[in-house]
Amino acid sequence: MCGACSRGTETVAYLLIECQQWQREQEVFYKALDDLGVERLPRQEVALEAQLLADPRAAKPLLKLIGQVQACEIDQQAAEAARRSDW
Ligand SMILES: [Zn+2]
């Protein structure tokens, strides 16, 4: 289950396309891909994550997005731990 929104299965594709929690980051990500000229085929042909991993230009924006997600999850875990220790 997605740790950010609890609405879907937490896969790379879900995170990159569907998770509402990351909408702003996704927009920045796809804008960066467009600026770099990274092509994206319709999802049915080749999985998006496979396309992105195959294009070295996509690596930097992809790592940035992953870093933002991880930073947020670490924040959430810290907040959760702080809440628990308040008891
Ligand atoms: Zn989510």
PDB file of C-alpha atoms and ligand atoms in Angstrom:
ATOM      1  CA  MET A   1       0.000   0.000   0.000  1.00  0.00           C
ATOM      2  CA  CYS A   2       1.238   3.487  -0.863  1.00  0.00           C
ATOM      3  CA  GLY A   3       2.697   5.073   2.268  1.00  0.00           C
ATOM      4  CA  ALA A   4       1.879   8.594   1.085  1.00  0.00           C
ATOM      5  CA  CYS A   5      -1.810   8.311   0.196  1.00  0.00           C
ATOM      6  CA  SER A   6      -2.888   4.748   1.142  1.00  0.00           C
ATOM      7  CA  ARG A   7      -4.943   4.629  -2.065  1.00  0.00           C
ATOM      8  CA  GLY A   8      -2.947   2.290  -4.285  1.00  0.00           C
ATOM      9  CA  THR A   9      -0.157  -0.220  -4.498  1.00  0.00           C
ATOM     10  CA  GLU A  10       3.187   1.475  -3.995  1.00  0.00           C
ATOM     11  CA  THR A  11       5.027   0.654  -7.212  1.00  0.00           C
ATOM     12  CA  VAL A  12       7.455   2.834  -9.149  1.00  0.00           C
ATOM     13  CA  ALA A  13       4.823   3.390 -11.836  1.00  0.00           C
ATOM     14  CA  TYR A  14       2.190   4.290  -9.248  1.00  0.00           C
ATOM     15  CA  LEU A  15       4.521   6.800  -7.671  1.00  0.00           C
ATOM     16  CA  LEU A  16       5.490   8.329 -11.017  1.00  0.00           C
ATOM     17  CA  ILE A  17       2.019   8.565 -12.518  1.00  0.00           C
ATOM     18  CA  GLU A  18      -0.852   8.061 -10.155  1.00  0.00           C
ATOM     19  CA  CYS A  19      -0.098   8.990  -6.573  1.00  0.00           C
ATOM     20  CA  GLN A  20      -2.008  12.197  -5.818  1.00  0.00           C
ATOM     21  CA  GLN A  21       0.345  12.975  -2.964  1.00  0.00           C
ATOM     22  CA  TRP A  22       3.166  13.651  -5.414  1.00  0.00           C
ATOM     23  CA  GLN A  23       1.249  15.610  -8.048  1.00  0.00           C
ATOM     24  CA  ARG A  24       3.416  18.715  -7.744  1.00  0.00           C
ATOM     25  CA  GLU A  25       6.649  16.703  -7.871  1.00  0.00           C
ATOM     26  CA  GLN A  26       5.304  14.714 -10.848  1.00  0.00           C
ATOM     27  CA  GLU A  27       4.617  17.923 -12.768  1.00  0.00           C
ATOM     28  CA  VAL A  28       8.172  19.141 -12.145  1.00  0.00           C
ATOM     29  CA  PHE A  29       9.471  15.693 -13.107  1.00  0.00           C
ATOM     30  CA  TYR A  30       7.608  15.486 -16.431  1.00  0.00           C
ATOM     31  CA  LYS A  31       8.498  19.086 -17.251  1.00  0.00           C
ATOM     32  CA  ALA A  32      12.172  18.177 -16.703  1.00  0.00           C
ATOM     33  CA  LEU A  33      11.803  15.119 -18.970  1.00  0.00           C
ATOM     34  CA  ASP A  34      10.196  17.253 -21.689  1.00  0.00           C
ATOM     35  CA  ASP A  35      12.962  19.851 -21.386  1.00  0.00           C
ATOM     36  CA  LEU A  36      15.537  17.072 -21.786  1.00  0.00           C
ATOM     37  CA  GLY A  37      13.694  15.593 -24.756  1.00  0.00           C
ATOM     38  CA  VAL A  38      13.099  12.250 -23.053  1.00  0.00           C
ATOM     39  CA  GLU A  39      10.485  10.400 -25.115  1.00  0.00           C
ATOM     40  CA  ARG A  40       7.641   8.574 -23.459  1.00  0.00           C
ATOM     41  CA  LEU A  41       5.681   5.919 -25.305  1.00  0.00           C
ATOM     42  CA  PRO A  42       2.117   5.089 -24.387  1.00  0.00           C
ATOM     43  CA  ARG A  43       2.085   2.935 -21.262  1.00  0.00           C
ATOM     44  CA  GLN A  44       0.667  -0.141 -22.987  1.00  0.00           C
ATOM     45  CA  GLU A  45       3.755  -0.645 -25.144  1.00  0.00           C
ATOM     46  CA  VAL A  46       6.553  -0.492 -22.629  1.00  0.00           C
ATOM     47  CA  ALA A  47       6.245   0.154 -18.907  1.00  0.00           C
ATOM     48  CA  LEU A  48       7.073   3.769 -18.120  1.00  0.00           C
ATOM     49  CA  GLU A  49       9.658   2.890 -15.503  1.00  0.00           C
ATOM     50  CA  ALA A  50      11.465   0.666 -18.037  1.00  0.00           C
ATOM     51  CA  GLN A  51      11.529   3.532 -20.551  1.00  0.00           C
ATOM     52  CA  LEU A  52      12.863   5.935 -17.961  1.00  0.00           C
ATOM     53  CA  LEU A  53      15.535   3.557 -16.707  1.00  0.00           C
ATOM     54  CA  ALA A  54      16.639   2.963 -20.309  1.00  0.00           C
ATOM     55  CA  ASP A  55      17.232   6.681 -20.957  1.00  0.00           C
ATOM     56  CA  PRO A  56      20.270   8.084 -19.144  1.00  0.00           C
ATOM     57  CA  ARG A  57      18.873  11.615 -19.438  1.00  0.00           C
ATOM     58  CA  ALA A  58      15.948  10.607 -17.251  1.00  0.00           C
ATOM     59  CA  ALA A  59      18.211   9.503 -14.395  1.00  0.00           C
ATOM     60  CA  LYS A  60      18.720  12.904 -12.814  1.00  0.00           C
ATOM     61  CA  PRO A  61      15.045  13.986 -12.656  1.00  0.00           C
ATOM     62  CA  LEU A  62      14.108  10.474 -11.557  1.00  0.00           C
ATOM     63  CA  LEU A  63      16.630  10.486  -8.706  1.00  0.00           C
ATOM     64  CA  LYS A  64      15.443  13.938  -7.694  1.00  0.00           C
ATOM     65  CA  LEU A  65      11.838  12.757  -7.473  1.00  0.00           C
ATOM     66  CA  ILE A  66      12.860   9.642  -5.530  1.00  0.00           C
ATOM     67  CA  GLY A  67      14.933  11.808  -3.181  1.00  0.00           C
ATOM     68  CA  GLN A  68      11.937  14.057  -2.509  1.00  0.00           C
ATOM     69  CA  VAL A  69       9.724  11.061  -1.795  1.00  0.00           C
ATOM     70  CA  GLN A  70      12.304   9.518   0.535  1.00  0.00           C
ATOM     71  CA  ALA A  71      12.886  12.803   2.375  1.00  0.00           C
ATOM     72  CA  CYS A  72       9.152  13.084   2.917  1.00  0.00           C
ATOM     73  CA  GLU A  73       8.862   9.500   4.162  1.00  0.00           C
ATOM     74  CA  ILE A  74      11.734  10.055   6.587  1.00  0.00           C
ATOM     75  CA  ASP A  75       9.963  13.213   7.842  1.00  0.00           C
ATOM     76  CA  GLN A  76       6.733  11.243   8.277  1.00  0.00           C
ATOM     77  CA  GLN A  77       8.544   8.490  10.178  1.00  0.00           C
ATOM     78  CA  ALA A  78      10.222  11.060  12.430  1.00  0.00           C
ATOM     79  CA  ALA A  79       6.874  12.751  13.075  1.00  0.00           C
ATOM     80  CA  GLU A  80       5.318   9.371  13.830  1.00  0.00           C
ATOM     81  CA  ALA A  81       8.137   8.501  16.237  1.00  0.00           C
ATOM     82  CA  ALA A  82       7.761  11.891  17.940  1.00  0.00           C
ATOM     83  CA  ARG A  83       4.014  11.339  18.324  1.00  0.00           C
ATOM     84  CA  ARG A  84       4.606   7.935  19.886  1.00  0.00           C
ATOM     85  CA  SER A  85       7.205   9.272  22.324  1.00  0.00           C
ATOM     86  CA  ASP A  86       4.737  11.972  23.509  1.00  0.00           C
ATOM     87  CA  TRP A  87       2.550   9.324  25.127  1.00  0.00           C
TER      88      TRP A  87
HETATM   89 ZN    ZN B   1       0.256   7.411  -2.954  1.00  0.00          ZN
END
